Tab-separated table of C-alpha atoms and ligand atoms in Angstrom:
chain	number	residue	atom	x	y	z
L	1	UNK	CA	-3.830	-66.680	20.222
L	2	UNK	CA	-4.776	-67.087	23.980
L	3	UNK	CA	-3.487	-66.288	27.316
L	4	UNK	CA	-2.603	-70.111	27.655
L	5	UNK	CA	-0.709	-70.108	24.718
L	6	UNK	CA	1.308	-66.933	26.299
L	7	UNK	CA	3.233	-69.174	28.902
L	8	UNK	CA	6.687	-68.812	28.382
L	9	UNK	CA	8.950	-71.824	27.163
L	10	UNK	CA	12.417	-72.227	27.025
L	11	UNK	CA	13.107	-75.820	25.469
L	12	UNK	CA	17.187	-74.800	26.612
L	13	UNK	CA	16.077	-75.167	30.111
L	14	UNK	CA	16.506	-78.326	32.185
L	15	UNK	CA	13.919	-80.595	31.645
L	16	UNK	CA	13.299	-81.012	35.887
L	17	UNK	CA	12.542	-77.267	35.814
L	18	UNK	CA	9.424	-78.145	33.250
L	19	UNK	CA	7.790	-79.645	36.761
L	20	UNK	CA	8.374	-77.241	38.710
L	21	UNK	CA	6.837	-74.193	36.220
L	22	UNK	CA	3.553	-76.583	36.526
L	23	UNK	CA	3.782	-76.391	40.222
L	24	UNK	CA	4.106	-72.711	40.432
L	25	UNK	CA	1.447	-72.576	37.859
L	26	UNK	CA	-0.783	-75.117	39.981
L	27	UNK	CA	-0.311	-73.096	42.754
L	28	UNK	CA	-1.486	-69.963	41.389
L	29	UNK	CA	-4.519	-71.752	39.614
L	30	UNK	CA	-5.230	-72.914	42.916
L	31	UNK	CA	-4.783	-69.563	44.633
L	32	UNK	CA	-7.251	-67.699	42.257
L	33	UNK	CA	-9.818	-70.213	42.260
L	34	UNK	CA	-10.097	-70.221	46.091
L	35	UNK	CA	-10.415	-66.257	45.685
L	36	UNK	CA	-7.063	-65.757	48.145
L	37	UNK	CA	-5.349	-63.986	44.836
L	38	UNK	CA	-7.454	-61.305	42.728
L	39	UNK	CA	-6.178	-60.413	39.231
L	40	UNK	CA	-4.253	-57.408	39.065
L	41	UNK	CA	-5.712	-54.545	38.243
L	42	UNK	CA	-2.076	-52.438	38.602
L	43	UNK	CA	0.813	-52.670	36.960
L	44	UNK	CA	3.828	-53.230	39.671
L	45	UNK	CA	4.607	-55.401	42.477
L	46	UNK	CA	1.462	-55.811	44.757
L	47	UNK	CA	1.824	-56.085	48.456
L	48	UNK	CA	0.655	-58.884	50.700
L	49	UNK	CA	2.305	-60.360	53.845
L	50	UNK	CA	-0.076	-63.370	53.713
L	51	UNK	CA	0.320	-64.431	49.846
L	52	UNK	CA	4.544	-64.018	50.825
L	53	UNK	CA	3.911	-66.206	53.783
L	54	UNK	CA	1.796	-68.656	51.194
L	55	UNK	CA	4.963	-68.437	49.033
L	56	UNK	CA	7.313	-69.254	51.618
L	57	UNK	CA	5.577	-72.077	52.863
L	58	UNK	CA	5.904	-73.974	49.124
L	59	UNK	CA	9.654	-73.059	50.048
L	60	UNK	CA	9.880	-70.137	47.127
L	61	UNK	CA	11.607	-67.744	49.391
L	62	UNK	CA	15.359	-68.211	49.737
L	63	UNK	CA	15.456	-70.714	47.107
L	64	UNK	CA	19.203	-70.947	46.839
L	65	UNK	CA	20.391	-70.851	50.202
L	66	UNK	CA	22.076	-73.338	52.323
L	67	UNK	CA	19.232	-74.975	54.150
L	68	UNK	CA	21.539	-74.455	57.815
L	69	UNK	CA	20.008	-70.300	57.477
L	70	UNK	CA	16.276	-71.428	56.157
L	71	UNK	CA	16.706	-71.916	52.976
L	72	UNK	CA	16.360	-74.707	50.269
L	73	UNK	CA	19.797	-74.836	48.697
L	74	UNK	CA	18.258	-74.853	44.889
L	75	UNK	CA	19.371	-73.513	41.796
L	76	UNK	CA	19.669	-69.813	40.458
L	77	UNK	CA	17.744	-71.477	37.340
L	78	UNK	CA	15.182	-72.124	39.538
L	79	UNK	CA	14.869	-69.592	41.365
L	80	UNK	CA	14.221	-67.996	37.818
L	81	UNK	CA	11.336	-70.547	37.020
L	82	UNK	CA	9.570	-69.550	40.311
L	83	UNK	CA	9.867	-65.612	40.166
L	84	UNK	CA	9.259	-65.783	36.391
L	85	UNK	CA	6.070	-67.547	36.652
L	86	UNK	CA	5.067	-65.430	39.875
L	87	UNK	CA	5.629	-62.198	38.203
L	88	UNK	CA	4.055	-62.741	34.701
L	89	UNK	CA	0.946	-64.304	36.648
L	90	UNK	CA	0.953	-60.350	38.792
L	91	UNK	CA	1.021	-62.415	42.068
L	92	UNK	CA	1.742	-59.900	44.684
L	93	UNK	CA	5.323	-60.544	45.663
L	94	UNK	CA	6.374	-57.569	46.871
L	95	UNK	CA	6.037	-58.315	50.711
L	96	UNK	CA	9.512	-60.530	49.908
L	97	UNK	CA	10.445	-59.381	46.816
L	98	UNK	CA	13.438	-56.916	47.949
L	99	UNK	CA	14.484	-59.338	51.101
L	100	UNK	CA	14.505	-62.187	48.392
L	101	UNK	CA	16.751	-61.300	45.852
L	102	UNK	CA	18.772	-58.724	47.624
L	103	UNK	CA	18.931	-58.323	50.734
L	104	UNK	CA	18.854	-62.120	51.850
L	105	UNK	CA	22.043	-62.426	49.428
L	106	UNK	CA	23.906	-59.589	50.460
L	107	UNK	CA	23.340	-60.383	54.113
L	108	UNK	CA	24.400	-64.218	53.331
L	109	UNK	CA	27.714	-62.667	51.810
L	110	UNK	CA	28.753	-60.261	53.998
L	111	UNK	CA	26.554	-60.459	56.879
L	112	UNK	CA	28.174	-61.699	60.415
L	113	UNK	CA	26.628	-65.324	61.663
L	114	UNK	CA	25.062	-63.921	64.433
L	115	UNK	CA	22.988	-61.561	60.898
L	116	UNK	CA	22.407	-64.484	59.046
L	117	UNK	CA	21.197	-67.108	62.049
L	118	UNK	CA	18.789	-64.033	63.405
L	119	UNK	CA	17.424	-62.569	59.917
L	120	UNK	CA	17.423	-65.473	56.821
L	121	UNK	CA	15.565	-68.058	58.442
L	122	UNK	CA	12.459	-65.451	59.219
L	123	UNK	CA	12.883	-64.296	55.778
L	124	UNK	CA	12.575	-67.583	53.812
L	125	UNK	CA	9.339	-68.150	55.853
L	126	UNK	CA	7.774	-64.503	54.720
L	127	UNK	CA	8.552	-62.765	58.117
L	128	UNK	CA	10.777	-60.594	57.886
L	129	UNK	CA	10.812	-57.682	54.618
L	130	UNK	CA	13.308	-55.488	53.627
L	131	UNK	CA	13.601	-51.739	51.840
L	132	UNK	CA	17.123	-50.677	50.437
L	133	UNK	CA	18.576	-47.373	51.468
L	134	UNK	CA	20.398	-46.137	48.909
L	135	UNK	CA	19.127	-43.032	46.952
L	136	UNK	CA	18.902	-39.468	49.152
L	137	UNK	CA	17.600	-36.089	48.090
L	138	UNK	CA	20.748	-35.265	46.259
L	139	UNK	CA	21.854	-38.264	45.473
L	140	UNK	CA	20.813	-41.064	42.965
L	141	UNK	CA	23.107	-41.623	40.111
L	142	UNK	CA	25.743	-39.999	41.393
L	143	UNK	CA	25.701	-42.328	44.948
L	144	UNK	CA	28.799	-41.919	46.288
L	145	UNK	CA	28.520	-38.291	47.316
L	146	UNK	CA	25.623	-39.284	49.917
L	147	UNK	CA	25.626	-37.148	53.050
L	148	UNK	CA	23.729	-39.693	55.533
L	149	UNK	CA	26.175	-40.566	57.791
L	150	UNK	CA	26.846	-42.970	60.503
L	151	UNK	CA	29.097	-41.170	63.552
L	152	UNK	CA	31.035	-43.299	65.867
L	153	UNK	CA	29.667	-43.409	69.573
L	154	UNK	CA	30.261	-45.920	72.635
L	155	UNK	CA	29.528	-49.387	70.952
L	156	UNK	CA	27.957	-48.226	67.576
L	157	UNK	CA	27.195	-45.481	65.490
L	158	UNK	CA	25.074	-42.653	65.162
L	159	UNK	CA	22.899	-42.127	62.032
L	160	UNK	CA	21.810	-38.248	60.335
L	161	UNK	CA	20.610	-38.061	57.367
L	162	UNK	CA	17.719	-39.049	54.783
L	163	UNK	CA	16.730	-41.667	52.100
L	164	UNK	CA	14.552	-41.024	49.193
L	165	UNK	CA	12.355	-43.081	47.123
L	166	UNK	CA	12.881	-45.830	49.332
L	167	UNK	CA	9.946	-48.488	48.498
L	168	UNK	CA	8.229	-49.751	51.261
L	169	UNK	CA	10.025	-48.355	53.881
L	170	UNK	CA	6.567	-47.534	55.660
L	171	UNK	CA	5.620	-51.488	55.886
L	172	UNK	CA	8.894	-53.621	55.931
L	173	UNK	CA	11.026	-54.041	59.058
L	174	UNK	CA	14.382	-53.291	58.220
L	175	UNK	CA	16.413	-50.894	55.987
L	176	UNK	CA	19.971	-51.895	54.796
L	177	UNK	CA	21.336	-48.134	54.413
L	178	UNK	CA	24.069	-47.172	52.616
L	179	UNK	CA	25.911	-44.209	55.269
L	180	UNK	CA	29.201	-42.578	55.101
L	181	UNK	CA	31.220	-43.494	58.512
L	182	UNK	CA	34.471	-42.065	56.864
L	183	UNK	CA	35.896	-39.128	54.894
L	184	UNK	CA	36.385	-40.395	51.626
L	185	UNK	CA	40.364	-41.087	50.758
L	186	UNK	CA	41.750	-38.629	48.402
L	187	UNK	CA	41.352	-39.852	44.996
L	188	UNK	CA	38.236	-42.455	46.080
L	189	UNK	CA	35.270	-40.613	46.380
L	190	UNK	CA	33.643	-44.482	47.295
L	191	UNK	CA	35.785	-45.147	50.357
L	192	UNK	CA	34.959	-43.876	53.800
L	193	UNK	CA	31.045	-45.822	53.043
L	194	UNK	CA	29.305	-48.059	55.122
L	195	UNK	CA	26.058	-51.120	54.726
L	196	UNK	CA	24.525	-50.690	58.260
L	197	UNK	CA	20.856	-52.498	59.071
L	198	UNK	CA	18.630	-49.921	60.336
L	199	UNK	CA	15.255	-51.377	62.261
L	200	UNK	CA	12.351	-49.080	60.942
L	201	UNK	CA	10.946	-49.147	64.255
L	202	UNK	CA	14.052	-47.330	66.339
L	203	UNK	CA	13.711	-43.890	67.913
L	204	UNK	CA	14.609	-41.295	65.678
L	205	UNK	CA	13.498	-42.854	62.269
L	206	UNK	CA	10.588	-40.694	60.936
L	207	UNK	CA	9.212	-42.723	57.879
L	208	UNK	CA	7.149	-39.993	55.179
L	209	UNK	CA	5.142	-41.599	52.703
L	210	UNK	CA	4.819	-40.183	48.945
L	211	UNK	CA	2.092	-40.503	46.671
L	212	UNK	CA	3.240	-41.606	43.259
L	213	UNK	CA	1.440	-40.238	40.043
L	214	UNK	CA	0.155	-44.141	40.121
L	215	UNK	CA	-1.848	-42.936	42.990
L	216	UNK	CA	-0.782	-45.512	45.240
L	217	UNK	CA	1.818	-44.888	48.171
L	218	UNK	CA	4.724	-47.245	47.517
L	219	UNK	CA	7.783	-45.256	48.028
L	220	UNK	CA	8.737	-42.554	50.577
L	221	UNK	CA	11.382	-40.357	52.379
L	222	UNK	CA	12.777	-41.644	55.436
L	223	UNK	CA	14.864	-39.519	57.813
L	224	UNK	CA	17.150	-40.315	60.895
L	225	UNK	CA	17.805	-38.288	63.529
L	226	UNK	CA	20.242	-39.558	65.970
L	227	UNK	CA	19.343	-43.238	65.403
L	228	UNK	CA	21.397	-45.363	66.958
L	229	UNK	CA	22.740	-48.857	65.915
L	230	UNK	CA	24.874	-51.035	67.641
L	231	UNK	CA	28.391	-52.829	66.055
L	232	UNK	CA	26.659	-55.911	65.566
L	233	UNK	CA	24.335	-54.142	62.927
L	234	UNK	CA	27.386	-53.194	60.652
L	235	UNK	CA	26.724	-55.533	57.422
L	236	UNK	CA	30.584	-56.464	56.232
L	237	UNK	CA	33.534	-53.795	56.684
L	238	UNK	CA	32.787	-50.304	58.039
L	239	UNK	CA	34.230	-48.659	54.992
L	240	UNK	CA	33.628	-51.156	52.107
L	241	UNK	CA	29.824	-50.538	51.368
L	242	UNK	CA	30.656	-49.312	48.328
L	243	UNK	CA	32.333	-52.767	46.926
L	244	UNK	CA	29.378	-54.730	49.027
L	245	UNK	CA	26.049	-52.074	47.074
L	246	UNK	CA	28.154	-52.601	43.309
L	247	UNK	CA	27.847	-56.539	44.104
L	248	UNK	CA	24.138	-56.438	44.815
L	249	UNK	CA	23.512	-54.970	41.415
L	250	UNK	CA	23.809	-58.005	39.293
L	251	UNK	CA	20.931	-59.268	41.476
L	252	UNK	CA	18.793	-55.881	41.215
L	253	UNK	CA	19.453	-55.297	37.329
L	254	UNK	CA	19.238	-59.010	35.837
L	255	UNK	CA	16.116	-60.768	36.761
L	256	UNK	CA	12.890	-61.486	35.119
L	257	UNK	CA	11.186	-57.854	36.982
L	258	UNK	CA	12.979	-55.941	33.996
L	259	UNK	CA	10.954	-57.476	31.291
L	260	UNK	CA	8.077	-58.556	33.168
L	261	UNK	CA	6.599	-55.613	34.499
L	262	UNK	CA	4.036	-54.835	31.923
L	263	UNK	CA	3.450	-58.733	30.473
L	264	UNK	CA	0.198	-58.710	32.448
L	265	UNK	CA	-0.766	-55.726	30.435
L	266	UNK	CA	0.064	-57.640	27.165
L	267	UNK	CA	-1.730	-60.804	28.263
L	268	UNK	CA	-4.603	-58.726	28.769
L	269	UNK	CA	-4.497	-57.675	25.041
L	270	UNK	CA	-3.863	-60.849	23.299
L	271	UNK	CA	-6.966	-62.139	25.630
L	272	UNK	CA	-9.228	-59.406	24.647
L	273	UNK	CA	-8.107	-59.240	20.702
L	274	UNK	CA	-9.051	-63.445	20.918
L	275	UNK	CA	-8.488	-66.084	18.031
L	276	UNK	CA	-8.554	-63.019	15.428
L	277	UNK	CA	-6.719	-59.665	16.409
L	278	UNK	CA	-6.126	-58.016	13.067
L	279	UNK	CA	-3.055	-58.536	10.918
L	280	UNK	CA	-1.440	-55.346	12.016
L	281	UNK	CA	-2.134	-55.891	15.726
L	282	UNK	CA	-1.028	-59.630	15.337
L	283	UNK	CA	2.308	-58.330	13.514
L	284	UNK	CA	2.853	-56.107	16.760
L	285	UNK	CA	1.912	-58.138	18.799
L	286	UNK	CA	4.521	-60.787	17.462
L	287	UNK	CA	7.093	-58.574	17.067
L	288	UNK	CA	6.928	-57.904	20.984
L	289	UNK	CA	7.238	-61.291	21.858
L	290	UNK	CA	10.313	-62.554	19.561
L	291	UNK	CA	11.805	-59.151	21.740
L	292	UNK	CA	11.160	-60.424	25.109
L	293	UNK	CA	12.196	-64.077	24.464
L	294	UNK	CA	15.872	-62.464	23.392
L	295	UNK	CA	15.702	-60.151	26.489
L	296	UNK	CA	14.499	-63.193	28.580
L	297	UNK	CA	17.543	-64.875	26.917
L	298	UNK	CA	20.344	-62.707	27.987
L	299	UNK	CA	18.556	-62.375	31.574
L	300	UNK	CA	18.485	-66.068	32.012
L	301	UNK	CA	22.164	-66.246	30.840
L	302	UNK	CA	22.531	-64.086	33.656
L	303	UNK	CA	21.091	-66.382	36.113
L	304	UNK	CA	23.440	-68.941	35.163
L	305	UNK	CA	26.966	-66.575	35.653
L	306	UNK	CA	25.123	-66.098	39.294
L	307	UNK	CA	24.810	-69.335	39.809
L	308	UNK	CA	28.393	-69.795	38.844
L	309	UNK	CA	29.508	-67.092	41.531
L	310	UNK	CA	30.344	-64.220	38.911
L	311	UNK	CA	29.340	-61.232	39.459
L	312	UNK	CA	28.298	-60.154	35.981
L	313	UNK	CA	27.792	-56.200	36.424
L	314	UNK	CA	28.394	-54.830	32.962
L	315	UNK	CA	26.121	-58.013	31.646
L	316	UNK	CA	23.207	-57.123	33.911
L	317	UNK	CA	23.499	-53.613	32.989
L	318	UNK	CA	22.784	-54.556	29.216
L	319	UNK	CA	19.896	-56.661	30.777
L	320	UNK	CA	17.964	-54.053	32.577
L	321	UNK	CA	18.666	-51.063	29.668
L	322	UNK	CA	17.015	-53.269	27.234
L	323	UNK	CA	14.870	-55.138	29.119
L	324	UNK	CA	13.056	-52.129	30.553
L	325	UNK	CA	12.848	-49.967	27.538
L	326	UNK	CA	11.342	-53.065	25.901
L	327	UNK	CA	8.516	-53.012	29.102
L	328	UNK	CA	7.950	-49.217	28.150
L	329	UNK	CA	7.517	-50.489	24.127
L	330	UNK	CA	5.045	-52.764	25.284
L	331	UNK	CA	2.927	-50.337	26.876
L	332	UNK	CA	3.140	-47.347	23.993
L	333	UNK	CA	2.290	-50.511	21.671
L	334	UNK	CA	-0.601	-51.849	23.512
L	335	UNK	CA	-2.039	-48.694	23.477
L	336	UNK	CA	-1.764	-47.751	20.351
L	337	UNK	CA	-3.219	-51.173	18.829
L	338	UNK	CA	-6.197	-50.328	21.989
L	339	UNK	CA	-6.835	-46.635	20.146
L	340	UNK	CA	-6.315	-47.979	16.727
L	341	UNK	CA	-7.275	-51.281	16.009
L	342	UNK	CA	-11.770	-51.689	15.645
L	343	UNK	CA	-11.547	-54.752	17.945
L	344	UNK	CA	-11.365	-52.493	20.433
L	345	UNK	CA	-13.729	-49.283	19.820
L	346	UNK	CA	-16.067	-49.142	22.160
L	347	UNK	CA	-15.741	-52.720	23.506
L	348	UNK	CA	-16.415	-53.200	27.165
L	349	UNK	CA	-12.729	-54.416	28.710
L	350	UNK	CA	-12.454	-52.527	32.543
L	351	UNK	CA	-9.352	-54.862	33.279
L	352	UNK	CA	-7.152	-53.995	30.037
L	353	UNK	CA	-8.336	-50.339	30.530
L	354	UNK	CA	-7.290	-50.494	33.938
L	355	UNK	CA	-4.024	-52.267	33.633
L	356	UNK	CA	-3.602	-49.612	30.760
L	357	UNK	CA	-4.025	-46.467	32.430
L	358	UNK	CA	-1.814	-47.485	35.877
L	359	UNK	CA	0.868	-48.952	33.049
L	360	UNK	CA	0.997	-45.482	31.128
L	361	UNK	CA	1.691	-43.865	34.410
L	362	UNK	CA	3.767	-46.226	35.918
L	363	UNK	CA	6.396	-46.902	32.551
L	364	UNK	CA	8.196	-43.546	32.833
L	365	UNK	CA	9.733	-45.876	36.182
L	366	UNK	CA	10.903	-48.645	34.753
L	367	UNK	CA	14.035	-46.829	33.422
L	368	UNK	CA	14.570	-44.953	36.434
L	369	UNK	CA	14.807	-47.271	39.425
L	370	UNK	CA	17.737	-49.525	39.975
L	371	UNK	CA	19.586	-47.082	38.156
L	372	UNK	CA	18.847	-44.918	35.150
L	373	UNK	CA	19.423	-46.090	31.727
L	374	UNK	CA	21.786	-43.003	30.936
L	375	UNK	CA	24.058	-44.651	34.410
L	376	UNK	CA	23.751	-48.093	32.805
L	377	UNK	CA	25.134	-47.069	29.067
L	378	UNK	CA	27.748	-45.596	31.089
L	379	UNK	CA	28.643	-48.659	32.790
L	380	UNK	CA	28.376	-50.729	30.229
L	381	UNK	CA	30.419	-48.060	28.252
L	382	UNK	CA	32.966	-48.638	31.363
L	383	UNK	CA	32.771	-52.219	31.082
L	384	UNK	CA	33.577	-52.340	27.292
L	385	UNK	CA	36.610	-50.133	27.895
L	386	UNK	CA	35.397	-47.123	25.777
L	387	UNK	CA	35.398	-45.197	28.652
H	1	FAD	C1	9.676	-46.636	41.384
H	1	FAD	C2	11.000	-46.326	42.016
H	1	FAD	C3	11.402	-47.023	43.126
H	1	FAD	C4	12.624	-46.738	43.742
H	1	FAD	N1	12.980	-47.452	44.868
H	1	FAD	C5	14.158	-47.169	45.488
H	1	FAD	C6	14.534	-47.854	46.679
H	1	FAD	O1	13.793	-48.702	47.186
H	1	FAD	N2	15.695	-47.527	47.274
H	1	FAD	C7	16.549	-46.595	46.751
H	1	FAD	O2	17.618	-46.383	47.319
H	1	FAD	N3	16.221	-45.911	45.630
H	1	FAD	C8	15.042	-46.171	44.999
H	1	FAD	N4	14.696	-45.482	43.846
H	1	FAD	C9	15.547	-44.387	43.410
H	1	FAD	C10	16.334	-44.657	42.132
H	1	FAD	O3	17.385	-45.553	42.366
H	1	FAD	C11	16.853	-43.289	41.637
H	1	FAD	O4	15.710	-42.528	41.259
H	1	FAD	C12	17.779	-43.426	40.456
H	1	FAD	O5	18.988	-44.024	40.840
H	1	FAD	C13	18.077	-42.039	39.820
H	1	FAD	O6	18.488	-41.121	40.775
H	1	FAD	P1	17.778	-39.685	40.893
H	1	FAD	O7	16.313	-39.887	40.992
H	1	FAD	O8	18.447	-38.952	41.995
H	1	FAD	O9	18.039	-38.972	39.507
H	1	FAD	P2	19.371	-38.200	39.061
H	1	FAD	O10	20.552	-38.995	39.438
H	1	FAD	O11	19.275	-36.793	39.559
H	1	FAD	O12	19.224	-38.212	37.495
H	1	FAD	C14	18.372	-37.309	36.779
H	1	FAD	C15	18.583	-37.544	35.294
H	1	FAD	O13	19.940	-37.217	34.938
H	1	FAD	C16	20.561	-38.328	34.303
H	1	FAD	N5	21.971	-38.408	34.711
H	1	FAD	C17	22.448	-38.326	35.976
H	1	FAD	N6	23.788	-38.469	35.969
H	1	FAD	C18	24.169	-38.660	34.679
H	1	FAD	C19	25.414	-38.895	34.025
H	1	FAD	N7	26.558	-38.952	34.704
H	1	FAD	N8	25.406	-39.070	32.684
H	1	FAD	C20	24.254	-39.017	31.965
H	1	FAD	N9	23.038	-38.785	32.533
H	1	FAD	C21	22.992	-38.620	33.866
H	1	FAD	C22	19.803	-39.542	34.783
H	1	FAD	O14	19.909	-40.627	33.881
H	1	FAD	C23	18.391	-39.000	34.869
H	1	FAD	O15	17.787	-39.042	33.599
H	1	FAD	C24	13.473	-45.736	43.215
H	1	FAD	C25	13.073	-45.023	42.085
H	1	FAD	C26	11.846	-45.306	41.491
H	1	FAD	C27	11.443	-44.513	40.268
């Protein structure tokens, strides 16, 4: 086996999007041979403003919007084929990532014309980024009692209040927070909640970075004190950010990052174990990938209700809870086959090692963010009415 023979198919898919998987693929061949785009030597989304701007210019950013707001008015499917091919290569796509696939959308479906003329254009060409404001210090799963709130003042609100865990809040220009600007309605602990687009730059927004157990600084806590934003940076209806956050999940739960964070890790392995890993390894390592072509399956299936303008919560849901505990499989199984198999004793392999050791530290996230996989059984739980 050999990393070439790793590409993922999918005979199922349009033929058209075969050409376009080669032009991704040329483009990152193209990339690493002119040195502009080093193999990864972490696990996770890498961040570079100039590879995103590289990205944009092939038109990869903002795929599937109408080209009026900057984009290119493709398909969800591909859309897929692009990120898919990005991601298991470990291009560094996290300077667009977020803006991308969630906050371009939700801005596109709820954002006022004067939102989406100012912001989508700059994002599609890898201008603009985006961080999403939604977890605070005493509030993750259980969103909806949040305490940052937005107060009403002569032509806009007020902001008080702190995000946590919010991922690259220190290098992205905008925040779309999540505030309370109402007391909830008896009996609706969601109402009374807000989508408001916070510029990271305003007085009053003190941006703290923390250090993961990674060891690199990707996420941090981000407080506002008497930051003020004007009407026009209300994202929908004051009061109906709770309705506008639940439809950006199927975009945040459902797309090739919930299998694909530790493939690079597992391409490492098959390249490093060659033509002959041993049976056992070769069983594992087979077993692995009939799992992530049914997870890539479901997610792509996904893709396609998105396209169609569903909004497939409960389907996502099952998406990300297997998709991710299938990422943290592959990275108890790779090293286990590393510490167990002779291939490997004492063989000189720094990138494996390295992708290894960030991976082992890195996996206990991949349940976590976008919502737990406790939160998601529930949902899905919800959605299958045994609940
Ligand atoms: C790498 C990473 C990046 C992140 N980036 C962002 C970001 O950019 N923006 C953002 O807003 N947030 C971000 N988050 C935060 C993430 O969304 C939250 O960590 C997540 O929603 C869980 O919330 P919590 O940490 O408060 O844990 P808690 O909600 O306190 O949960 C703690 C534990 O209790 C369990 N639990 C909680 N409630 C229930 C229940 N009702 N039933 C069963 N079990 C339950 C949970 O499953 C979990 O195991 C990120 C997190 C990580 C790890």
């Amino acid at each position: 086996m050999t990393v070439s023979s790793l590409h993922l198919e999918l005979p199922a898919l349009p033929s058209e999007l075969m050409a376009l998987r080669r032009e991704v693929r040329g483009f990152v061949a193209a990339e690493r041979a002119a040195g502009g785009l080093p193999y990864p030597d972490k696990v996770g989304l890498g961040f570079s403003p100039e590879v995103s701007r590289r990205i944009a210019a092939r038109g990869w950013i903002g795929m599937t919007w109408p080209r009026r707001y900057g984009g290119h008015e493709r398909t969800a499917l591909e859309r897929y084929v692009v990120t898919e091919e990005l991601l298991a290569a470990g291009v560094p796509v996290g300077a667009h990532w977020i803006s991308d696939r969630q906050s371009g959308p939700v801005l596109l479906k709820f954002g006022t014309e004067a939102q989406k003329q100012a912001l989508l254009p700059r994002i599609a060409r890898g201008e603009l980024a985006f961080c999403i404001g939604m977890s605070e210090p005493d509030s993750g799963s259980d969103l909806a009692s949040l305490r940052t709130s937005g107060t009403r003042v002569d032509g806009g609100w007020r902001i008080n209040g702190a995000k946590l865990w919010t991922t690259n809040a220190h290098r992205v220009d905008y925040m779309i927070a999540l505030v309370r600007t109402a007391r909830a309605d008896e009996g609706n602990r969601q109402s009374g909640l807000t989508q408001i687009l916070i510029k990271l730059d305003s007085p009053g927004v003190a941006i703290r970075p923390i250090r993961s157990m990674v060891g690199v600084q990707d996420f941090n806590e981000v407080v506002f004190q008497d930051v003020f934003v004007s009407d026009a940076d209300v994202v929908g209806q004051p009061g109906h950010g709770w309705n506008q956050v639940s439809a950006e999940l199927a975009y945040e739960r459902s797309g090739p990052e919930r299998w694909l964070s530790s493939f690079r890790l597992l391409a490492e392995l098959v390249q490093a174990a060659g033509p002959r890993p041993s049976d056992a390894s070769a069983m594992e390592i087979g077993r692995l990938f009939g799992q992530l072509m049914a997870v890539r399956q479901i997610s792509l299936s996904i893709a396609s209700m998105l396209q169609a303008g569903k909004t497939p919560n409960l389907e996502a849901s099952i998406a990300k809870d297997i998709g991710t505990r299938l990422e943290q499989e592959i990275v108890r199984t790779v090293r286990n086959i590393v510490h167990a198999d002779a291939l490997f004793e004492g063989a000189d392999l720094p990138a494996l090692r390295a992708l290894l050791a960030s991976a082992q530290r890195y996996a206990p996230a991949f349940t976590i963010r976008g919502g737990t996989g406790e939160i998601l059984r529930g949902v899905i739980a919800r959605g299958l009415g045994l609940r």
